[in-house]
Coordinates of C-alpha atoms in Angstrom, one line a residue:
M21 CA 128.3 75.4 91.3
N22 CA 130.9 77.7 89.6
S23 CA 132.5 81.0 92.0
E24 CA 130.5 82.8 89.9
N25 CA 127.5 81.9 90.4
K26 CA 128.4 81.0 93.8
Q27 CA 129.2 84.9 94.3
S28 CA 126.0 86.0 92.3
T29 CA 123.7 83.6 95.4
A30 CA 125.8 85.4 98.3
A31 CA 125.2 88.7 96.4
L32 CA 121.5 88.1 96.1
T33 CA 121.0 86.5 99.2
L34 CA 122.0 90.1 100.9
A35 CA 120.6 91.7 98.9
A36 CA 117.2 90.0 99.9
I37 CA 118.4 90.3 103.6
G38 CA 117.9 94.0 103.0
V39 CA 114.3 94.6 101.3
V40 CA 112.5 90.2 101.9
Y41 CA 113.2 90.7 105.8
G42 CA 112.8 94.2 106.7
D43 CA 108.8 93.8 107.5
I44 CA 108.7 90.3 109.6
G45 CA 112.9 91.6 110.6
T46 CA 111.6 94.0 113.0
S47 CA 108.6 92.7 114.2
P48 CA 110.6 92.1 117.6
L49 CA 110.0 95.6 118.6
Y50 CA 106.6 95.1 119.5
T51 CA 105.1 92.0 119.5
L52 CA 106.5 90.0 122.3
R53 CA 105.4 94.2 124.4
E54 CA 101.8 93.4 122.8
C55 CA 101.3 90.0 123.7
L56 CA 102.2 90.4 127.4
S57 CA 101.5 94.1 127.9
G58 CA 98.2 93.0 130.1
E59 CA 95.3 93.9 127.1
F60 CA 94.6 90.4 127.0
G61 CA 94.8 89.6 131.4
F62 CA 98.6 87.8 131.1
G63 CA 100.6 88.4 133.9
I64 CA 104.7 88.3 133.6
E65 CA 104.8 84.3 134.8
Q66 CA 106.5 81.6 133.0
Q67 CA 104.1 79.9 131.8
S68 CA 102.5 82.8 129.5
V69 CA 106.8 83.9 128.9
F70 CA 107.5 80.5 127.5
G71 CA 103.6 80.0 125.8
F72 CA 104.2 82.8 124.1
L73 CA 106.8 82.3 123.1
S74 CA 106.9 78.3 121.9
L75 CA 103.6 79.8 120.0
I76 CA 106.1 82.8 118.1
F77 CA 109.1 80.2 117.4
W78 CA 106.6 77.8 116.2
L79 CA 104.9 80.1 114.1
L80 CA 108.3 81.6 112.8
V81 CA 108.7 77.4 111.8
V82 CA 105.4 76.5 110.4
V83 CA 104.5 79.2 108.3
V84 CA 106.6 80.9 107.1
S85 CA 109.6 78.4 107.1
L86 CA 107.4 75.2 105.8
K87 CA 103.6 76.8 104.4
Y88 CA 106.2 79.6 102.4
I89 CA 109.3 78.9 102.0
S90 CA 109.1 75.3 101.1
Y91 CA 105.5 75.2 99.8
V92 CA 103.9 78.4 98.0
M93 CA 107.1 79.5 96.5
R94 CA 107.2 76.5 94.4
A95 CA 104.1 78.7 92.6
D96 CA 105.8 80.8 90.2
N97 CA 105.2 82.4 86.8
A98 CA 108.0 82.3 85.3
G99 CA 110.1 83.3 88.6
E100 CA 107.4 86.0 89.8
G101 CA 105.4 85.9 92.3
G102 CA 102.7 86.9 94.7
I103 CA 99.2 86.8 95.8
L104 CA 97.8 87.8 91.7
T105 CA 100.3 86.0 90.6
L106 CA 99.0 82.8 92.6
M107 CA 95.7 83.6 91.7
S108 CA 96.9 83.6 87.9
L109 CA 98.0 80.5 88.2
A110 CA 94.8 79.2 90.0
G111 CA 92.7 80.1 87.2
R112 CA 94.6 78.6 84.2
N113 CA 92.9 74.8 84.0
T114 CA 89.5 74.8 85.9
H115 CA 86.0 75.3 84.6
A116 CA 84.0 78.7 84.4
T117 CA 82.6 78.8 88.1
A118 CA 85.8 77.9 90.1
T119 CA 87.7 80.6 87.8
A120 CA 85.3 82.8 89.0
V121 CA 85.8 81.8 92.7
V122 CA 89.7 82.3 92.0
L123 CA 89.5 85.5 90.6
I124 CA 87.5 87.1 93.3
L125 CA 90.1 85.5 96.1
G126 CA 92.5 86.5 94.3
L127 CA 91.3 90.2 94.0
I128 CA 90.4 90.1 97.9
G129 CA 93.7 88.9 98.3
G130 CA 95.4 92.2 96.4
S131 CA 92.8 94.0 98.2
F132 CA 93.9 92.9 101.6
F133 CA 97.5 93.7 100.8
F134 CA 96.7 97.6 99.9
G135 CA 94.5 97.4 103.1
E136 CA 97.8 96.5 105.3
V137 CA 100.7 98.3 103.1
V138 CA 99.4 101.8 105.2
I139 CA 99.8 100.5 108.6
T140 CA 103.2 98.7 108.4
P141 CA 105.4 101.7 107.7
A142 CA 103.3 103.8 110.5
M143 CA 103.3 100.6 112.3
S144 CA 107.3 100.7 112.2
V145 CA 108.4 103.9 112.2
L146 CA 106.4 105.1 115.3
S147 CA 107.7 101.4 117.1
A148 CA 111.4 102.2 116.3
I149 CA 111.3 106.0 117.2
E150 CA 109.5 105.2 120.6
G151 CA 112.3 103.7 122.1
L152 CA 112.9 107.5 122.6
E153 CA 110.9 106.8 125.6
I154 CA 113.3 105.1 127.0
A155 CA 116.3 107.9 126.2
A156 CA 115.1 110.5 127.5
P157 CA 110.9 110.2 128.7
S158 CA 110.5 114.0 128.7
L159 CA 111.2 114.0 124.7
D160 CA 108.2 111.3 124.2
V161 CA 105.7 114.5 122.7
F162 CA 108.4 114.6 120.0
I163 CA 107.8 111.2 118.8
V164 CA 104.6 111.7 116.5
P165 CA 106.4 114.9 114.4
I166 CA 109.3 113.1 114.0
S167 CA 108.0 109.7 112.9
I168 CA 106.2 111.9 110.3
V169 CA 109.1 113.7 109.4
V170 CA 110.8 110.7 108.7
I171 CA 108.1 108.8 107.0
T172 CA 107.8 112.5 105.0
L173 CA 111.6 112.4 104.0
L174 CA 110.6 108.3 102.8
F175 CA 108.1 108.8 100.7
M176 CA 109.7 112.1 98.4
I177 CA 112.6 110.2 98.0
Q178 CA 110.1 107.6 95.9
K179 CA 110.8 109.9 92.7
H180 CA 114.3 109.4 93.0
G181 CA 114.3 106.1 92.5
T182 CA 115.3 103.1 95.3
G183 CA 119.0 102.2 93.2
L184 CA 121.1 105.1 95.7
V185 CA 119.1 103.8 99.1
G186 CA 119.1 100.3 98.2
K187 CA 122.6 99.3 97.9
L188 CA 122.8 100.3 101.9
F189 CA 119.2 99.1 102.8
A190 CA 121.9 95.1 103.0
P191 CA 124.5 96.2 104.6
V192 CA 121.9 98.3 107.5
M193 CA 119.6 95.3 107.8
L194 CA 122.0 92.5 108.0
L195 CA 123.7 94.5 110.8
W196 CA 120.3 94.9 112.6
F197 CA 119.9 91.1 112.1
I198 CA 123.2 90.9 113.7
L199 CA 122.8 92.9 116.5
L200 CA 119.6 91.3 117.3
A201 CA 120.8 87.8 117.7
I202 CA 123.9 89.1 120.1
F203 CA 121.7 90.9 122.3
G204 CA 119.2 87.7 121.9
V205 CA 122.0 85.4 123.5
N206 CA 123.1 88.1 125.8
G207 CA 119.5 87.9 127.1
I208 CA 119.6 84.2 127.1
L209 CA 123.0 83.7 128.6
N210 CA 121.3 85.6 132.2
N211 CA 118.6 83.1 132.1
P212 CA 119.2 80.0 130.2
T213 CA 115.7 78.3 131.0
V214 CA 114.1 79.9 128.9
L215 CA 115.7 78.3 125.7
H216 CA 112.9 75.3 127.0
A217 CA 109.8 77.4 125.2
L218 CA 111.0 75.5 122.0
N219 CA 109.6 72.9 122.9
P220 CA 105.9 72.4 121.4
W221 CA 103.8 71.2 124.6
Y222 CA 104.3 75.1 126.5
A223 CA 102.4 75.9 123.3
L224 CA 99.9 73.5 123.4
Q225 CA 99.6 73.7 127.8
F226 CA 99.5 77.7 126.5
F227 CA 95.8 76.8 125.8
V228 CA 95.2 74.5 128.3
H229 CA 95.8 77.0 131.0
Y230 CA 94.1 80.1 129.6
K231 CA 91.7 78.2 127.9
T232 CA 89.0 80.7 125.6
I233 CA 91.3 83.6 126.5
S234 CA 94.8 82.0 125.1
F235 CA 93.0 81.7 121.5
F236 CA 92.0 86.0 121.8
A237 CA 95.9 86.5 122.5
L238 CA 96.3 84.9 118.7
G239 CA 95.7 88.0 117.6
S240 CA 99.1 89.9 119.5
V241 CA 101.4 86.2 118.3
V242 CA 100.9 87.1 114.6
L243 CA 102.2 89.5 114.9
A244 CA 105.6 87.9 114.5
I245 CA 105.0 87.3 110.7
T246 CA 103.0 90.0 108.9
G247 CA 105.3 90.3 106.5
V248 CA 105.6 87.0 105.1
E249 CA 103.7 87.8 102.1
A250 CA 106.5 90.0 101.0
L251 CA 108.6 86.0 101.3
Y252 CA 106.1 85.7 98.1
A253 CA 105.8 88.8 96.1
D254 CA 109.4 89.4 96.0
M255 CA 110.4 86.3 94.6
G256 CA 111.1 87.8 91.4
H257 CA 113.5 90.4 92.5
F258 CA 116.2 87.8 93.8
G259 CA 115.1 84.3 93.3
K260 CA 114.2 81.2 95.7
L261 CA 116.8 80.0 96.5
P262 CA 118.9 83.3 98.0
I263 CA 115.8 83.8 99.9
R264 CA 115.7 80.7 101.3
I265 CA 119.2 80.9 102.0
A266 CA 118.9 84.5 104.1
W267 CA 115.8 82.8 105.7
M268 CA 117.7 80.0 107.2
L269 CA 121.1 81.4 107.8
V270 CA 120.4 84.5 109.5
V271 CA 117.2 85.9 109.5
L272 CA 114.9 82.7 111.3
P273 CA 118.4 82.6 114.0
S274 CA 118.5 86.1 114.6
L275 CA 114.9 86.7 115.6
V276 CA 114.2 83.4 117.6
L277 CA 117.1 84.4 119.6
N278 CA 116.1 87.8 119.6
Y279 CA 112.5 87.1 121.3
F280 CA 113.8 84.5 123.9
G281 CA 116.1 87.4 125.1
Q282 CA 113.3 89.1 125.5
G283 CA 112.0 86.2 127.0
A284 CA 114.7 86.1 129.8
L285 CA 115.0 89.6 129.9
L286 CA 111.1 89.4 131.4
L287 CA 111.0 86.7 133.5
K288 CA 113.8 88.2 135.6
H289 CA 112.7 92.1 135.2
P290 CA 108.8 92.1 134.6
E291 CA 109.2 95.9 134.8
A292 CA 111.0 95.6 131.3
I293 CA 107.6 95.0 130.0
K294 CA 107.2 98.9 128.8
N295 CA 109.5 98.4 126.2
P296 CA 111.4 94.5 126.4
F297 CA 113.4 95.2 122.7
F298 CA 115.7 98.9 123.4
L299 CA 116.0 97.1 127.4
L300 CA 117.6 94.2 126.4
A301 CA 120.2 96.3 125.0
P302 CA 123.1 97.9 127.1
D303 CA 122.6 101.4 128.3
W304 CA 125.7 102.1 125.8
A305 CA 124.1 100.9 122.9
L306 CA 120.6 102.4 123.8
I307 CA 120.5 105.1 121.1
P308 CA 122.5 103.7 118.6
M309 CA 119.9 100.6 118.5
L310 CA 117.3 103.6 118.1
I311 CA 119.0 105.2 115.2
I312 CA 119.5 101.6 113.7
A313 CA 115.8 100.6 114.3
T314 CA 115.3 103.9 112.8
L315 CA 116.5 102.8 109.6
A316 CA 115.9 99.3 109.9
T317 CA 111.9 100.1 110.5
V318 CA 111.8 102.3 107.1
I319 CA 113.7 100.4 104.5
A320 CA 110.4 98.4 106.1
S321 CA 108.7 100.2 105.2
Q322 CA 110.3 100.8 101.6
A323 CA 110.3 97.0 101.2
V324 CA 106.1 97.2 101.6
I325 CA 105.8 100.7 99.3
S326 CA 107.9 99.2 96.5
G327 CA 105.5 96.1 96.0
V328 CA 102.2 98.3 96.2
F329 CA 103.9 99.6 93.1
S330 CA 104.7 96.4 91.7
L331 CA 101.1 95.2 92.7
T332 CA 99.6 97.8 91.2
R333 CA 101.3 98.1 87.9
Q334 CA 100.1 94.5 88.0
A335 CA 96.5 95.0 88.3
V336 CA 97.3 97.6 85.7
R337 CA 98.2 95.6 83.2
L338 CA 96.0 92.5 84.0
G339 CA 93.0 95.4 83.5
Y340 CA 91.8 95.7 87.3
L341 CA 92.8 99.1 87.7
P342 CA 92.8 101.7 85.2
P343 CA 96.4 103.2 83.5
M344 CA 98.2 105.3 85.0
R345 CA 101.6 107.0 85.0
I346 CA 104.1 104.6 85.6
I347 CA 107.9 105.8 85.6
H348 CA 110.8 103.7 85.4
T349 CA 113.9 104.9 88.1
S350 CA 115.7 102.4 86.5
E351 CA 117.3 101.6 83.8
N352 CA 119.2 97.8 84.5
E353 CA 115.7 97.2 87.3
S354 CA 112.2 97.0 85.9
G355 CA 111.4 96.0 89.0
Q356 CA 112.3 99.2 90.3
I357 CA 109.2 101.9 89.4
Y358 CA 107.4 105.2 91.3
I359 CA 103.9 105.7 90.5
P360 CA 103.2 109.4 91.6
V361 CA 99.1 108.7 92.2
V362 CA 100.0 105.8 94.8
N363 CA 103.1 107.1 96.4
W364 CA 101.4 110.6 98.1
L365 CA 98.2 108.8 98.4
L366 CA 99.6 106.1 100.6
Y367 CA 101.8 108.9 102.1
T368 CA 98.3 111.0 103.1
A369 CA 96.6 107.9 104.1
V370 CA 99.7 106.8 106.6
I371 CA 99.9 110.1 107.6
L372 CA 96.6 110.1 109.1
V373 CA 97.0 106.9 110.6
I374 CA 99.8 108.5 112.2
V375 CA 98.2 111.3 113.3
S376 CA 95.0 109.2 114.7
F377 CA 96.9 106.7 116.1
K378 CA 99.8 108.6 118.0
H379 CA 100.9 105.3 119.7
S380 CA 102.2 101.8 118.4
S381 CA 99.9 99.5 120.3
N382 CA 97.1 101.9 119.5
L383 CA 98.0 100.5 115.9
A384 CA 98.5 96.5 116.5
A385 CA 94.8 96.6 117.6
A386 CA 94.6 97.3 114.0
Y387 CA 97.3 94.7 112.6
G388 CA 96.8 91.6 111.4
I389 CA 93.6 91.0 109.9
A390 CA 94.7 91.4 106.1
V391 CA 97.9 89.4 106.8
T392 CA 95.8 86.9 108.4
G393 CA 93.1 87.3 105.5
T394 CA 95.9 86.6 103.1
M395 CA 97.1 84.0 104.6
V396 CA 93.9 82.4 104.4
L397 CA 93.5 82.6 100.6
T398 CA 97.3 82.2 100.2
T399 CA 96.4 78.7 101.4
L400 CA 93.0 77.6 99.4
L401 CA 94.7 79.0 95.8
S402 CA 98.1 77.6 96.1
C403 CA 96.1 74.3 97.0
T404 CA 94.2 74.7 93.8
V405 CA 97.3 75.6 91.8
A406 CA 98.5 71.9 93.9
R407 CA 95.8 69.9 92.2
K408 CA 95.3 71.7 88.8
N409 CA 98.7 72.7 87.9
W410 CA 101.0 69.7 89.9
H411 CA 98.5 67.3 89.1
W412 CA 99.1 66.1 93.6
S413 CA 95.9 63.8 94.1
L414 CA 93.5 65.0 96.4
F415 CA 94.6 62.7 99.3
S416 CA 98.3 64.7 99.4
V417 CA 96.6 67.7 98.7
V418 CA 93.4 67.9 100.8
P419 CA 94.6 67.0 104.4
L420 CA 98.2 69.8 103.6
C421 CA 94.9 72.3 102.8
I422 CA 93.0 71.5 105.6
F423 CA 96.8 71.1 108.2
L424 CA 97.3 75.1 106.9
L425 CA 93.8 75.6 107.2
C426 CA 93.9 74.7 110.6
I427 CA 96.8 77.3 111.4
D428 CA 95.2 80.1 109.1
V429 CA 91.7 80.3 110.1
P430 CA 92.0 80.5 114.0
L431 CA 94.8 83.2 113.8
F432 CA 92.4 85.0 111.3
S433 CA 89.8 84.4 113.3
A434 CA 91.8 85.6 116.5
N435 CA 92.1 89.1 115.0
L436 CA 88.9 89.7 113.7
V437 CA 88.0 90.5 117.7
K438 CA 90.0 94.1 116.8
I439 CA 87.5 95.3 113.8
L440 CA 86.3 97.3 116.5
S441 CA 89.3 98.8 118.0
G442 CA 91.5 99.6 114.9
G443 CA 90.7 96.9 112.4
W444 CA 87.6 98.3 110.7
L445 CA 90.5 100.2 109.0
P446 CA 92.5 97.8 106.7
L447 CA 89.3 95.9 106.2
T448 CA 87.9 99.0 105.2
L449 CA 91.1 100.4 102.7
A450 CA 90.6 97.0 101.4
L451 CA 86.8 96.8 100.1
V452 CA 87.6 100.4 98.7
M453 CA 90.4 98.7 96.7
F454 CA 88.1 95.2 96.3
I455 CA 84.9 98.0 94.8
I456 CA 87.7 99.8 92.4
M457 CA 89.0 97.3 90.8
T458 CA 86.4 94.7 90.0
T459 CA 83.8 98.5 88.8
W460 CA 86.8 98.4 86.7
K461 CA 87.1 95.2 85.6
S462 CA 83.6 94.8 84.8
E463 CA 82.1 98.3 83.6
R464 CA 85.3 98.5 80.6
F465 CA 83.6 94.9 79.5
R466 CA 80.8 96.3 79.5
A467 CA 82.0 99.5 78.1
L468 CA 83.7 97.4 75.2
R469 CA 80.8 94.9 74.6
K470 CA 78.3 98.4 74.0
M471 CA 81.7 99.6 71.6
H472 CA 81.9 96.9 69.2
E473 CA 78.3 95.7 69.2
H474 CA 78.0 97.2 65.8
G475 CA 78.3 94.1 64.2
N476 CA 80.2 94.9 60.8
S477 CA 82.8 92.3 59.4
L478 CA 86.4 93.8 59.3
E479 CA 87.2 91.9 56.3
A480 CA 84.3 92.2 54.4
M481 CA 85.0 96.4 55.1
I482 CA 88.2 96.2 53.8
S483 CA 87.6 93.8 50.6
S484 CA 84.9 96.7 50.2
L485 CA 87.4 99.5 50.8
E486 CA 90.1 97.5 48.7
K487 CA 87.5 97.5 45.7
H488 CA 86.2 101.1 46.3
P489 CA 89.2 103.0 47.8
P490 CA 88.3 107.1 49.2
V491 CA 90.8 109.6 48.2
R492 CA 93.6 108.0 49.4
V493 CA 96.7 110.4 51.1
S494 CA 100.2 109.8 51.8
G495 CA 101.3 107.9 55.0
T496 CA 100.7 105.7 57.8
A497 CA 98.0 105.4 59.9
V498 CA 97.8 103.1 63.0
Y499 CA 94.3 102.7 65.0
M500 CA 94.6 101.4 67.9
T501 CA 92.0 98.7 68.6
R502 CA 91.7 96.8 71.9
V503 CA 89.9 93.4 69.9
K504 CA 92.0 92.4 66.4
N505 CA 89.1 91.0 64.7
I506 CA 86.8 94.3 65.2
I507 CA 86.5 97.4 63.3
P508 CA 87.7 100.3 65.5
F509 CA 85.6 103.0 66.1
A510 CA 88.1 105.6 64.9
L511 CA 88.5 104.3 61.1
L512 CA 84.5 103.9 60.9
H513 CA 84.5 107.4 62.1
N514 CA 87.2 109.2 60.7
L515 CA 85.8 107.8 56.5
K516 CA 82.6 109.1 58.4
H517 CA 83.6 112.3 58.9
N518 CA 86.9 113.1 56.4
K519 CA 85.9 110.9 53.6
V520 CA 89.8 109.6 53.2
L521 CA 92.3 106.8 54.0
H522 CA 95.7 106.3 54.2
E523 CA 97.8 104.9 51.6
R524 CA 98.9 101.7 54.4
V525 CA 96.6 101.4 57.0
V526 CA 97.8 98.8 60.6
L527 CA 95.3 97.4 62.6
L528 CA 97.4 97.7 66.0
T529 CA 95.7 95.4 69.1
L530 CA 98.3 95.0 72.2
R531 CA 98.3 92.2 73.8
T532 CA 99.0 91.3 77.7
E533 CA 100.0 87.8 78.0
D534 CA 99.5 85.7 80.8
A535 CA 103.3 86.3 82.2
P536 CA 105.2 88.8 83.4
Y537 CA 107.9 89.1 80.6
V538 CA 107.3 87.6 76.7
H539 CA 110.3 86.9 75.3
N540 CA 111.7 89.8 71.8
V541 CA 111.2 87.0 69.7
H542 CA 107.0 86.6 70.5
R543 CA 106.4 90.4 71.0
V544 CA 105.2 91.7 67.5
S545 CA 102.9 89.7 65.3
I546 CA 102.3 91.0 61.6
E547 CA 99.6 90.0 59.4
Q548 CA 98.7 91.8 55.9
L549 CA 95.5 91.7 55.7
S550 CA 95.3 92.9 52.0
P551 CA 97.7 95.3 49.8
T552 CA 97.0 98.0 51.8
F553 CA 95.5 96.7 55.2
W554 CA 97.9 95.5 58.3
R555 CA 97.6 93.8 61.3
V556 CA 99.5 94.2 64.1
V557 CA 100.2 92.6 67.2
A558 CA 102.6 93.3 70.2
S559 CA 102.2 91.6 73.2
Y560 CA 104.0 92.2 76.6
G561 CA 103.9 90.7 80.2
W562 CA 102.3 92.5 83.0
R563 CA 105.5 93.3 84.4
E564 CA 106.5 95.2 81.2
I565 CA 105.2 98.7 79.7
P566 CA 104.7 98.9 75.9
N567 CA 106.6 101.5 74.2
M568 CA 105.8 102.2 70.8
E569 CA 108.7 103.3 68.6
D570 CA 109.8 99.4 70.2
I571 CA 107.4 98.4 68.2
F572 CA 107.5 100.1 65.5
H573 CA 111.6 99.1 65.3
R574 CA 110.5 95.0 65.9
C575 CA 107.4 96.2 62.7
G576 CA 110.8 97.0 61.0
L577 CA 112.4 93.7 61.6
E578 CA 109.9 92.0 60.3
G579 CA 109.6 93.8 57.2
L580 CA 106.7 96.7 57.9
N581 CA 108.8 100.0 58.2
C582 CA 107.3 102.8 59.8
R583 CA 108.2 105.9 60.9
M584 CA 107.1 107.9 63.9
M585 CA 107.3 111.4 61.8
E586 CA 105.3 109.7 58.8
T587 CA 102.7 108.1 61.2
S588 CA 98.9 109.1 62.0
F589 CA 97.7 107.3 65.5
F590 CA 93.7 107.9 65.4
M591 CA 92.2 106.9 68.7
S592 CA 88.5 107.2 70.0
N593 CA 87.7 109.0 73.1
E594 CA 84.9 107.5 74.4
S595 CA 82.3 109.9 76.0
L596 CA 80.2 107.6 78.7
I597 CA 77.2 108.3 79.7
L598 CA 74.6 106.0 82.0
G599 CA 72.0 104.2 80.7
K600 CA 69.2 102.9 82.9
R601 CA 70.4 101.0 85.6
P602 CA 69.5 99.8 88.8
W603 CA 71.0 102.4 91.5
Y604 CA 73.5 100.2 93.2
L605 CA 75.1 99.5 90.1
R606 CA 74.0 103.5 88.7
L607 CA 76.6 104.3 91.6
R608 CA 79.5 101.6 90.5
G609 CA 78.4 103.7 87.0
K610 CA 79.4 106.5 88.5
L611 CA 82.5 105.5 90.3
F612 CA 83.5 104.2 86.9
L613 CA 82.7 106.9 84.9
V614 CA 85.4 109.1 87.4
L615 CA 87.9 106.5 87.1
Q616 CA 88.1 106.5 83.2
R617 CA 88.1 110.3 83.3
N618 CA 91.5 110.2 85.9
A619 CA 93.0 107.5 84.1
L620 CA 96.1 108.1 81.7
R621 CA 94.8 108.2 78.3
A622 CA 96.6 106.0 75.8
P623 CA 99.0 108.8 74.0
D624 CA 101.0 109.2 77.3
Q625 CA 100.7 105.5 78.4
F626 CA 102.1 104.2 74.7
E627 CA 104.9 107.7 75.0
I628 CA 103.2 108.7 71.4
P629 CA 104.3 112.0 70.1
P630 CA 101.3 114.0 70.6
N631 CA 101.2 115.6 67.5
R632 CA 101.2 112.2 66.0
V633 CA 97.8 111.7 67.4
I634 CA 93.8 112.6 66.1
Q635 CA 91.2 111.7 68.6
L636 CA 88.1 111.1 67.2
G637 CA 85.1 111.3 69.7
T638 CA 82.4 109.0 70.1
Q639 CA 78.9 108.9 72.7
V640 CA 78.8 105.3 74.3
E641 CA 75.3 103.9 76.7
I642 CA 76.4 102.0 79.2

């Protein structure tokens, strides 16, 4: 590796520390406190402290280091990761029934992420601001208002992009992890016996000694690995190597040292259970740590918000969500986007969560179900990829799958007891998103099938129009069609009502490929169907947004010159009505109509000048 590559890797590693590890890096704020808070009846004694520390350490090693860092991150789609990417990969080489199951699992995983993303900013920011209780107990009444102000500022800056703020992420988070390690080492030096908890024997003894109640305590232990999905989801931004280096050299050592430092403090001063994270710091460092913790939790929240923007864009391009306005906030980085409707819906939900739950301990009761549910689905899908795509033998995949599920399923099951105490919230949000995504996909397919069932042959119609042409007018007409061999509705209606045809007709189909990016060489394919009819297929990856000017430019390079101001775009404006169907399908149909009415229209979606668009209406019964 030459010096330039080394510098690039170092820069990406530093950036990964700032973005990828924000969520999991702020877990020490509340994890050990929730484990030993008394909810499950554990006292602050050596057996319980050692047991929890051993569980936390081995979860970090097995789940994060082995499962995600070493195994799951192998499954990438042109460098991109995330649960929907895993769904796409797993569904490639399977038969129809298995593909349907894979799609459902992937959509459930994506829905879980939407459910989790509402909890994360509220939990992180509240846990940081709660340090005020230690600095000045009388200020505890201001925790919720200050948290709301911080969250409001965070969501307001989204429209300006994260480029400038992002430059501060890495140094702040690096300082955060350094301080975690320093204060952790200081705590360990005061009680070095706590290092015995590195032995997995104490984790096993924990289950033997506390029996049934130890199983339910796993619901608190899992707080140590929330945010683990970000490692995989953000892989496309930084690459595998920088994420792995950052984890092994900086994040993992810092987290382990801080958890064990907190454990050492609690063994000497059990009263520190009120907030062991902030009480681990010296008195003089309390206010600076409060400020840095607030910044770190804002960064953790920013990473999750960026993640939900990326997931939404991916779902839109794959056809699981209606088109919506997506704004690029950086000219250089395609991953920096802003989706206004998602931003403000998410902001409203987070504020409602903060006002309703008021304290991070209350939110901890709602946190973890979506995370562990996604972990189970990731195991199933990644093992499918290993078997079908990587061609691993059953003797390798089955034991691996069983081993991972033996960790994931108990963690998920332990979190199910949280449903009544707040866990219903992320599950409800996930259910809503699953219904929306499946409704849009299935009802859109039904509508398109209904629209294209006229059965007219495109080739026969073009041949007829060439032999017996209607009145031809100068210029180029572009008819956008979703299926390239079907006659566009707009063309049929233009001939029926206007009885004219332009001297050159382009049938344009925009296609989303099963990849994040499409190389420019394969961007546009052109086929001349007759002397005056052309077919153009423009292909884009799910991380790209089609642009009509770019398509025209590439058509010009291929010999089909089109000028935007001399072209008319004919589009079909469908008016959908519900036909006879059962009540439950009727409800789904009504939801689809609401989504369709609020979807971004094609002229705005593809940046077509409004004065070049002609919309022809048609009524379709679905």
